[in-house]
CSV table of N, CA and C in Angstrom, one decimal:
chain,number,residue,atom,x,y,z
A,1,MET,N,9.7,23.0,27.0
A,1,MET,CA,9.8,22.0,28.1
A,1,MET,C,10.4,20.8,27.6
A,2,PRO,N,11.3,20.1,28.4
A,2,PRO,CA,12.0,18.9,28.0
A,2,PRO,C,10.9,17.8,27.8
A,3,ALA,N,11.2,16.9,26.8
A,3,ALA,CA,10.3,15.8,26.5
A,3,ALA,C,10.4,14.8,27.7
A,4,THR,N,9.3,14.2,28.1
A,4,THR,CA,9.2,13.3,29.1
A,4,THR,C,9.4,11.9,28.6
A,5,THR,N,9.8,11.0,29.4
A,5,THR,CA,10.0,9.5,29.0
A,5,THR,C,8.7,9.0,28.5
A,6,ALA,N,7.6,9.3,29.0
A,6,ALA,CA,6.3,8.9,28.7
A,6,ALA,C,5.9,9.2,27.3
A,7,VAL,N,6.2,10.5,26.9
A,7,VAL,CA,6.1,10.9,25.4
A,7,VAL,C,7.0,10.2,24.5
A,8,LEU,N,8.2,10.0,24.9
A,8,LEU,CA,9.2,9.3,24.1
A,8,LEU,C,8.8,7.9,23.9
A,9,GLU,N,8.3,7.2,24.8
A,9,GLU,CA,7.9,5.8,24.7
A,9,GLU,C,6.8,5.6,23.7
A,10,ARG,N,6.0,6.7,23.5
A,10,ARG,CA,4.9,6.5,22.5
A,10,ARG,C,5.4,6.6,21.1
A,11,LEU,N,6.6,7.1,20.9
A,11,LEU,CA,7.1,7.3,19.5
A,11,LEU,C,7.9,6.1,19.1
A,12,PRO,N,7.4,5.5,17.9
A,12,PRO,CA,8.1,4.3,17.3
A,12,PRO,C,9.6,4.6,17.1
A,13,LEU,N,10.0,5.8,16.9
A,13,LEU,CA,11.3,6.2,16.6
A,13,LEU,C,12.3,5.7,17.7
A,14,PHE,N,11.8,5.7,18.9
A,14,PHE,CA,12.6,5.4,20.1
A,14,PHE,C,12.4,4.0,20.6
A,15,ARG,N,11.7,3.2,19.9
A,15,ARG,CA,11.5,1.8,20.3
A,15,ARG,C,12.8,1.1,20.3
A,16,GLY,N,13.1,0.3,21.3
A,16,GLY,CA,14.4,-0.4,21.4
A,16,GLY,C,15.4,0.4,22.2
A,17,CYS,N,15.1,1.7,22.6
A,17,CYS,CA,15.9,2.4,23.5
A,17,CYS,C,15.7,2.1,25.0
A,18,THR,N,16.7,2.1,25.7
A,18,THR,CA,16.6,1.7,27.1
A,18,THR,C,16.0,2.9,27.9
A,19,ALA,N,15.6,2.7,29.1
A,19,ALA,CA,15.1,3.9,30.0
A,19,ALA,C,16.2,5.0,30.1
A,20,ALA,N,17.4,4.5,30.3
A,20,ALA,CA,18.5,5.5,30.4
A,20,ALA,C,18.7,6.3,29.1
A,21,GLU,N,18.5,5.6,27.9
A,21,GLU,CA,18.7,6.3,26.6
A,21,GLU,C,17.5,7.3,26.4
A,22,LEU,N,16.3,6.9,26.8
A,22,LEU,CA,15.1,7.8,26.8
A,22,LEU,C,15.4,9.0,27.6
A,23,ARG,N,16.0,8.8,28.8
A,23,ARG,CA,16.2,10.0,29.7
A,23,ARG,C,17.2,10.9,29.0
A,24,LEU,N,18.2,10.4,28.3
A,24,LEU,CA,19.2,11.1,27.6
A,24,LEU,C,18.5,12.0,26.5
A,25,VAL,N,17.6,11.3,25.7
A,25,VAL,CA,16.9,12.0,24.6
A,25,VAL,C,16.1,13.1,25.3
A,26,GLY,N,15.4,12.9,26.4
A,26,GLY,CA,14.6,13.9,27.0
A,26,GLY,C,15.4,15.1,27.4
A,27,ARG,N,16.6,14.9,27.8
A,27,ARG,CA,17.5,16.0,28.2
A,27,ARG,C,17.9,16.9,27.1
A,28,PHE,N,18.0,16.3,25.9
A,28,PHE,CA,18.4,17.1,24.7
A,28,PHE,C,17.3,17.5,23.8
A,29,SER,N,16.1,17.1,24.1
A,29,SER,CA,14.9,17.5,23.2
A,29,SER,C,14.0,18.5,23.9
A,30,GLU,N,13.2,19.1,23.1
A,30,GLU,CA,12.2,20.0,23.7
A,30,GLU,C,10.8,19.6,23.2
A,31,LEU,N,9.8,19.6,24.0
A,31,LEU,CA,8.4,19.3,23.6
A,31,LEU,C,7.8,20.7,23.4
A,32,VAL,N,7.2,20.8,22.1
A,32,VAL,CA,6.7,22.1,21.7
A,32,VAL,C,5.2,21.9,21.3
A,33,HIS,N,4.4,22.9,21.7
A,33,HIS,CA,2.9,22.8,21.4
A,33,HIS,C,2.7,23.9,20.3
A,34,VAL,N,2.1,23.5,19.2
A,34,VAL,CA,2.0,24.4,18.0
A,34,VAL,C,0.5,24.5,17.6
A,35,PRO,N,0.0,25.7,17.3
A,35,PRO,CA,-1.4,25.9,17.0
A,35,PRO,C,-1.7,25.5,15.5
A,36,HIS,N,-2.9,25.4,15.2
A,36,HIS,CA,-3.3,25.1,13.8
A,36,HIS,C,-2.8,26.1,12.8
A,37,GLY,N,-2.3,25.6,11.6
A,37,GLY,CA,-1.9,26.5,10.6
A,37,GLY,C,-0.5,27.0,10.7
A,38,GLU,N,0.3,26.7,11.6
A,38,GLU,CA,1.6,27.2,11.7
A,38,GLU,C,2.6,26.5,10.8
A,39,VAL,N,3.4,27.2,10.0
A,39,VAL,CA,4.4,26.7,9.2
A,39,VAL,C,5.6,26.2,10.1
A,40,LEU,N,5.9,24.9,10.0
A,40,LEU,CA,6.9,24.4,10.9
A,40,LEU,C,8.3,24.5,10.2
A,41,VAL,N,8.4,24.1,8.9
A,41,VAL,CA,9.5,24.3,8.1
A,41,VAL,C,9.1,24.7,6.7
A,42,ARG,N,9.9,25.5,6.0
A,42,ARG,CA,9.6,26.0,4.7
A,42,ARG,C,10.5,25.4,3.6
A,43,GLU,N,10.0,24.9,2.5
A,43,GLU,CA,10.7,24.3,1.4
A,43,GLU,C,11.8,25.3,0.9
A,44,GLY,N,13.0,24.8,0.8
A,44,GLY,CA,14.2,25.6,0.3
A,44,GLY,C,15.0,26.3,1.3
A,45,ARG,N,14.4,26.4,2.5
A,45,ARG,CA,15.1,27.1,3.6
A,45,ARG,C,16.1,26.2,4.3
A,46,PRO,N,17.1,26.7,4.9
A,46,PRO,CA,18.1,25.9,5.6
A,46,PRO,C,17.3,25.2,6.8
A,47,GLY,N,17.9,24.0,7.1
A,47,GLY,CA,17.2,23.2,8.1
A,47,GLY,C,18.2,22.8,9.2
A,48,HIS,N,17.9,23.0,10.5
A,48,HIS,CA,18.8,22.7,11.6
A,48,HIS,C,18.1,22.0,12.7
A,49,GLU,N,16.9,21.6,12.5
A,49,GLU,CA,16.1,20.9,13.5
A,49,GLU,C,15.4,19.6,13.0
A,50,PHE,N,15.3,18.7,13.9
A,50,PHE,CA,14.6,17.4,13.6
A,50,PHE,C,13.3,17.4,14.4
A,51,PHE,N,12.2,16.9,13.9
A,51,PHE,CA,10.9,16.9,14.5
A,51,PHE,C,10.3,15.6,14.5
A,52,ALA,N,9.6,15.2,15.6
A,52,ALA,CA,8.8,14.0,15.7
A,52,ALA,C,7.5,14.4,16.3
A,53,ILE,N,6.4,13.9,15.7
A,53,ILE,CA,5.1,14.3,16.0
A,53,ILE,C,4.6,13.4,17.1
A,54,ALA,N,4.3,13.9,18.3
A,54,ALA,CA,3.7,13.2,19.4
A,54,ALA,C,2.2,13.2,19.3
A,55,GLU,N,1.6,14.2,19.0
A,55,GLU,CA,0.2,14.4,18.9
A,55,GLU,C,-0.2,15.3,17.7
A,56,GLY,N,-1.3,15.0,17.0
A,56,GLY,CA,-1.8,15.9,16.0
A,56,GLY,C,-1.4,15.5,14.6
A,57,ARG,N,-1.7,16.4,13.6
A,57,ARG,CA,-1.3,16.0,12.3
A,57,ARG,C,-0.7,17.3,11.6
A,58,ALA,N,0.0,17.0,10.5
A,58,ALA,CA,0.7,18.1,9.7
A,58,ALA,C,0.6,17.7,8.3
A,59,ARG,N,0.6,18.7,7.5
A,59,ARG,CA,0.5,18.6,6.0
A,59,ARG,C,1.9,18.9,5.4
A,60,VAL,N,2.3,18.0,4.4
A,60,VAL,CA,3.5,18.2,3.7
A,60,VAL,C,3.3,18.7,2.3
A,61,ASP,N,3.8,19.9,2.0
A,61,ASP,CA,3.7,20.5,0.6
A,61,ASP,C,5.0,20.5,-0.1
A,62,ARG,N,5.0,20.1,-1.3
A,62,ARG,CA,6.2,20.4,-2.2
A,62,ARG,C,5.7,21.1,-3.4
A,63,ARG,N,6.4,22.2,-3.7
A,63,ARG,CA,6.2,23.0,-4.9
A,63,ARG,C,4.7,23.4,-4.9
A,64,GLY,N,4.1,23.7,-3.8
A,64,GLY,CA,2.8,24.2,-3.7
A,64,GLY,C,1.7,23.1,-3.8
A,65,ARG,N,2.1,21.8,-3.8
A,65,ARG,CA,1.2,20.7,-3.9
A,65,ARG,C,1.3,19.8,-2.6
A,66,THR,N,0.2,19.4,-2.1
A,66,THR,CA,0.2,18.5,-0.9
A,66,THR,C,0.6,17.1,-1.3
A,67,VAL,N,1.6,16.6,-0.7
A,67,VAL,CA,2.2,15.3,-1.0
A,67,VAL,C,2.0,14.3,0.1
A,68,ALA,N,1.7,14.7,1.3
A,68,ALA,CA,1.6,13.8,2.4
A,68,ALA,C,0.9,14.5,3.6
A,69,MET,N,0.4,13.6,4.4
A,69,MET,CA,-0.1,14.0,5.8
A,69,MET,C,0.7,13.2,6.8
A,70,LEU,N,1.1,13.9,7.9
A,70,LEU,CA,1.9,13.2,8.9
A,70,LEU,C,1.1,13.2,10.2
A,71,GLY,N,1.3,12.2,11.0
A,71,GLY,CA,0.6,12.1,12.2
A,71,GLY,C,1.4,11.6,13.3
A,72,PRO,N,0.8,11.2,14.5
A,72,PRO,CA,1.6,10.8,15.6
A,72,PRO,C,2.6,9.6,15.2
A,73,GLY,N,3.9,9.8,15.7
A,73,GLY,CA,4.9,8.8,15.4
A,73,GLY,C,5.7,9.2,14.2
A,74,ASP,N,5.2,10.0,13.3
A,74,ASP,CA,5.9,10.5,12.1
A,74,ASP,C,7.0,11.5,12.5
A,75,HIS,N,8.0,11.6,11.6
A,75,HIS,CA,9.1,12.5,11.9
A,75,HIS,C,9.6,13.1,10.6
A,76,PHE,N,10.3,14.3,10.7
A,76,PHE,CA,10.8,14.9,9.5
A,76,PHE,C,12.0,15.9,10.0
A,77,GLY,N,12.8,16.3,9.0
A,77,GLY,CA,13.9,17.2,9.3
A,77,GLY,C,15.2,16.6,9.1
A,78,GLU,N,15.3,15.2,9.2
A,78,GLU,CA,16.6,14.6,9.1
A,78,GLU,C,17.4,14.8,7.8
A,79,LEU,N,16.6,14.9,6.7
A,79,LEU,CA,17.3,15.1,5.4
A,79,LEU,C,18.1,16.4,5.3
A,80,ALA,N,17.5,17.4,5.9
A,80,ALA,CA,18.2,18.7,5.8
A,80,ALA,C,19.5,18.7,6.7
A,81,ILE,N,19.4,17.9,7.8
A,81,ILE,CA,20.5,17.8,8.7
A,81,ILE,C,21.6,17.0,8.1
A,82,LEU,N,21.2,15.8,7.5
A,82,LEU,CA,22.2,14.8,7.0
A,82,LEU,C,22.6,15.0,5.6
A,83,GLY,N,21.8,15.7,4.9
A,83,GLY,CA,22.0,15.8,3.4
A,83,GLY,C,22.3,17.2,2.9
A,84,GLN,N,21.4,17.7,2.1
A,84,GLN,CA,21.7,19.0,1.5
A,84,GLN,C,21.7,20.2,2.3
A,85,GLY,N,21.1,20.1,3.5
A,85,GLY,CA,21.1,21.3,4.3
A,85,GLY,C,19.9,22.2,4.2
A,86,HIS,N,19.1,22.0,3.2
A,86,HIS,CA,17.9,22.7,2.9
A,86,HIS,C,16.6,21.8,3.0
A,87,ARG,N,15.5,22.4,3.4
A,87,ARG,CA,14.3,21.7,3.5
A,87,ARG,C,13.7,21.3,2.1
A,88,ASP,N,13.3,20.0,2.0
A,88,ASP,CA,12.8,19.7,0.7
A,88,ASP,C,11.3,19.7,0.6
A,89,ALA,N,10.6,20.3,1.6
A,89,ALA,CA,9.2,20.4,1.7
A,89,ALA,C,8.9,21.5,2.7
A,90,THR,N,7.6,21.9,2.6
A,90,THR,CA,7.0,22.8,3.6
A,90,THR,C,6.1,22.0,4.5
A,91,VAL,N,6.1,22.1,5.8
A,91,VAL,CA,5.3,21.3,6.7
A,91,VAL,C,4.5,22.3,7.5
A,92,ILE,N,3.2,22.1,7.5
A,92,ILE,CA,2.2,23.0,8.1
A,92,ILE,C,1.3,22.2,9.1
A,93,SER,N,1.1,22.7,10.3
A,93,SER,CA,0.3,22.0,11.3
A,93,SER,C,-1.2,22.0,10.8
A,94,SER,N,-1.9,20.9,10.8
A,94,SER,CA,-3.2,20.7,10.4
A,94,SER,C,-4.2,20.8,11.6
A,95,GLY,N,-3.7,21.2,12.7
A,95,GLY,CA,-4.5,21.3,13.9
A,95,GLY,C,-3.5,21.5,15.0
A,96,PRO,N,-3.9,21.5,16.3
A,96,PRO,CA,-2.9,21.6,17.4
A,96,PRO,C,-2.0,20.4,17.3
A,97,LEU,N,-0.7,20.7,17.6
A,97,LEU,CA,0.3,19.7,17.4
A,97,LEU,C,1.3,19.7,18.6
A,98,GLU,N,1.7,18.5,19.0
A,98,GLU,CA,2.6,18.4,20.0
A,98,GLU,C,3.9,17.7,19.4
A,99,LEU,N,5.0,18.5,19.3
A,99,LEU,CA,6.2,18.1,18.6
A,99,LEU,C,7.4,17.9,19.5
A,100,LEU,N,8.2,16.8,19.3
A,100,LEU,CA,9.5,16.7,19.9
A,100,LEU,C,10.4,17.4,19.0
A,101,VAL,N,11.3,18.2,19.4
A,101,VAL,CA,12.2,18.9,18.6
A,101,VAL,C,13.7,18.7,19.1
A,102,LEU,N,14.5,18.3,18.2
A,102,LEU,CA,15.9,18.1,18.5
A,102,LEU,C,16.7,19.2,17.5
A,103,ASP,N,17.6,19.9,18.1
A,103,ASP,CA,18.5,20.8,17.2
A,103,ASP,C,19.5,19.9,16.6
A,104,GLU,N,20.2,20.4,15.6
A,104,GLU,CA,21.1,19.6,14.8
A,104,GLU,C,22.2,18.9,15.6
A,105,ARG,N,22.7,19.7,16.6
A,105,ARG,CA,23.8,19.0,17.4
A,105,ARG,C,23.3,17.9,18.2
A,106,ALA,N,22.1,18.0,18.8
A,106,ALA,CA,21.6,17.0,19.6
A,106,ALA,C,21.2,15.8,18.7
A,107,PHE,N,20.6,16.1,17.6
A,107,PHE,CA,20.2,15.0,16.7
A,107,PHE,C,21.4,14.2,16.3
A,108,LEU,N,22.5,14.9,15.8
A,108,LEU,CA,23.7,14.2,15.4
A,108,LEU,C,24.4,13.4,16.5
A,109,GLY,N,24.4,14.0,17.7
A,109,GLY,CA,24.9,13.3,18.9
A,109,GLY,C,24.2,12.1,19.2
A,110,LEU,N,22.8,12.1,19.2
A,110,LEU,CA,22.0,11.0,19.5
A,110,LEU,C,22.2,9.9,18.5
A,111,LEU,N,22.3,10.2,17.2
A,111,LEU,CA,22.6,9.2,16.2
A,111,LEU,C,23.9,8.5,16.4
A,112,ALA,N,24.9,9.2,17.0
A,112,ALA,CA,26.2,8.6,17.3
A,112,ALA,C,26.1,7.7,18.5
A,113,GLU,N,25.2,8.0,19.4
A,113,GLU,CA,25.2,7.4,20.8
A,113,GLU,C,24.2,6.3,20.9
A,114,LEU,N,23.1,6.4,20.1
A,114,LEU,CA,22.0,5.4,20.2
A,114,LEU,C,21.7,4.6,19.0
A,115,PRO,N,22.3,3.4,19.0
A,115,PRO,CA,22.1,2.5,17.8
A,115,PRO,C,20.7,2.3,17.4
A,116,ALA,N,19.8,2.1,18.4
A,116,ALA,CA,18.3,1.8,18.0
A,116,ALA,C,17.7,3.0,17.3
A,117,PHE,N,18.0,4.2,17.9
A,117,PHE,CA,17.5,5.4,17.2
A,117,PHE,C,18.0,5.6,15.8
A,118,SER,N,19.3,5.4,15.6
A,118,SER,CA,20.0,5.5,14.3
A,118,SER,C,19.3,4.5,13.3
A,119,ARG,N,19.1,3.3,13.7
A,119,ARG,CA,18.5,2.3,12.9
A,119,ARG,C,17.1,2.8,12.4
A,120,ARG,N,16.3,3.3,13.4
A,120,ARG,CA,15.0,3.7,13.0
A,120,ARG,C,15.0,4.9,12.1
A,121,VAL,N,15.9,5.8,12.2
A,121,VAL,CA,16.0,6.9,11.3
A,121,VAL,C,16.4,6.5,9.9
A,122,LEU,N,17.4,5.6,9.9
A,122,LEU,CA,17.8,5.0,8.6
A,122,LEU,C,16.7,4.2,7.9
A,123,GLU,N,16.0,3.4,8.6
A,123,GLU,CA,14.9,2.7,8.1
A,123,GLU,C,13.8,3.6,7.5
A,124,ALA,N,13.5,4.6,8.2
A,124,ALA,CA,12.5,5.6,7.7
A,124,ALA,C,12.9,6.3,6.4
A,125,MET,N,14.2,6.6,6.4
A,125,MET,CA,14.8,7.3,5.2
A,125,MET,C,14.7,6.3,4.0
A,126,ALA,N,15.0,5.0,4.2
A,126,ALA,CA,15.0,4.1,3.1
A,126,ALA,C,13.5,4.0,2.6
A,127,VAL,N,12.6,3.9,3.5
A,127,VAL,CA,11.1,3.8,3.1
A,127,VAL,C,10.8,5.0,2.3
A,128,ARG,N,11.1,6.2,2.7
A,128,ARG,CA,10.8,7.5,1.9
A,128,ARG,C,11.5,7.4,0.5
A,129,LEU,N,12.7,7.0,0.5
A,129,LEU,CA,13.4,6.9,-0.8
A,129,LEU,C,12.8,6.0,-1.7
A,130,ARG,N,12.4,4.9,-1.2
A,130,ARG,CA,11.7,3.8,-2.0
A,130,ARG,C,10.4,4.4,-2.6
A,131,ARG,N,9.6,5.1,-1.7
A,131,ARG,CA,8.4,5.7,-2.1
A,131,ARG,C,8.6,6.8,-3.2
A,132,GLU,N,9.6,7.6,-3.0
A,132,GLU,CA,9.9,8.6,-4.0
A,132,GLU,C,10.3,7.9,-5.4
A,133,ASP,N,11.0,6.9,-5.4
A,133,ASP,CA,11.3,6.1,-6.6
A,133,ASP,C,10.0,5.7,-7.3
A,134,LEU,N,8.9,5.5,-6.5
A,134,LEU,CA,7.7,5.0,-7.2
A,134,LEU,C,6.9,6.1,-7.8
A,135,GLY,N,7.3,7.4,-7.6
A,135,GLY,CA,6.6,8.6,-8.2
A,135,GLY,C,5.6,9.1,-7.2
A,136,PRO,N,4.7,10.0,-7.7
A,136,PRO,CA,3.7,10.6,-6.8
A,136,PRO,C,2.8,9.7,-6.0
A,137,GLU,N,2.5,8.5,-6.6
A,137,GLU,CA,1.7,7.6,-5.9
A,137,GLU,C,2.4,7.0,-4.8
A,138,GLY,N,3.7,7.1,-4.7
A,138,GLY,CA,4.5,6.5,-3.6
A,138,GLY,C,4.9,7.5,-2.5
A,139,ALA,N,4.3,8.7,-2.6
A,139,ALA,CA,4.6,9.8,-1.7
A,139,ALA,C,4.2,9.3,-0.3
A,140,LEU,N,4.8,10.0,0.8
A,140,LEU,CA,4.4,9.8,2.1
A,140,LEU,C,2.9,9.8,2.3
A,141,SER,N,2.4,8.8,3.1
A,141,SER,CA,1.0,8.9,3.4
A,141,SER,C,0.8,9.0,4.9
């Protein structure tokens, strides 16, 4: 089902977007409900979707080790789309999850059209890179 403006307004990623921009995101995104224990993305596999968590939590594993927990407002998948093309971690739902999903084409189109969204994605990538430079203790929390 398409994401509603009410769901999008709760996500920090879309802070600064106008009502018209949120409607645009809603048209190109899908709101998905996922049960506990579902593998959302698998490390090393090609990645063509971007995800933002609206409700629930997910575990991030790298090389078989849990490196982070994600919750409402967190997002993932942009590195595979913008970078190497493969997932750098496995993400598994830690309970029922409500996710906003954008396919690669929609994600890239929104980056080009929505400056506020682009800036939030870049800021989040910078924070992650900084944490990774700090080593395991700097991993996503």
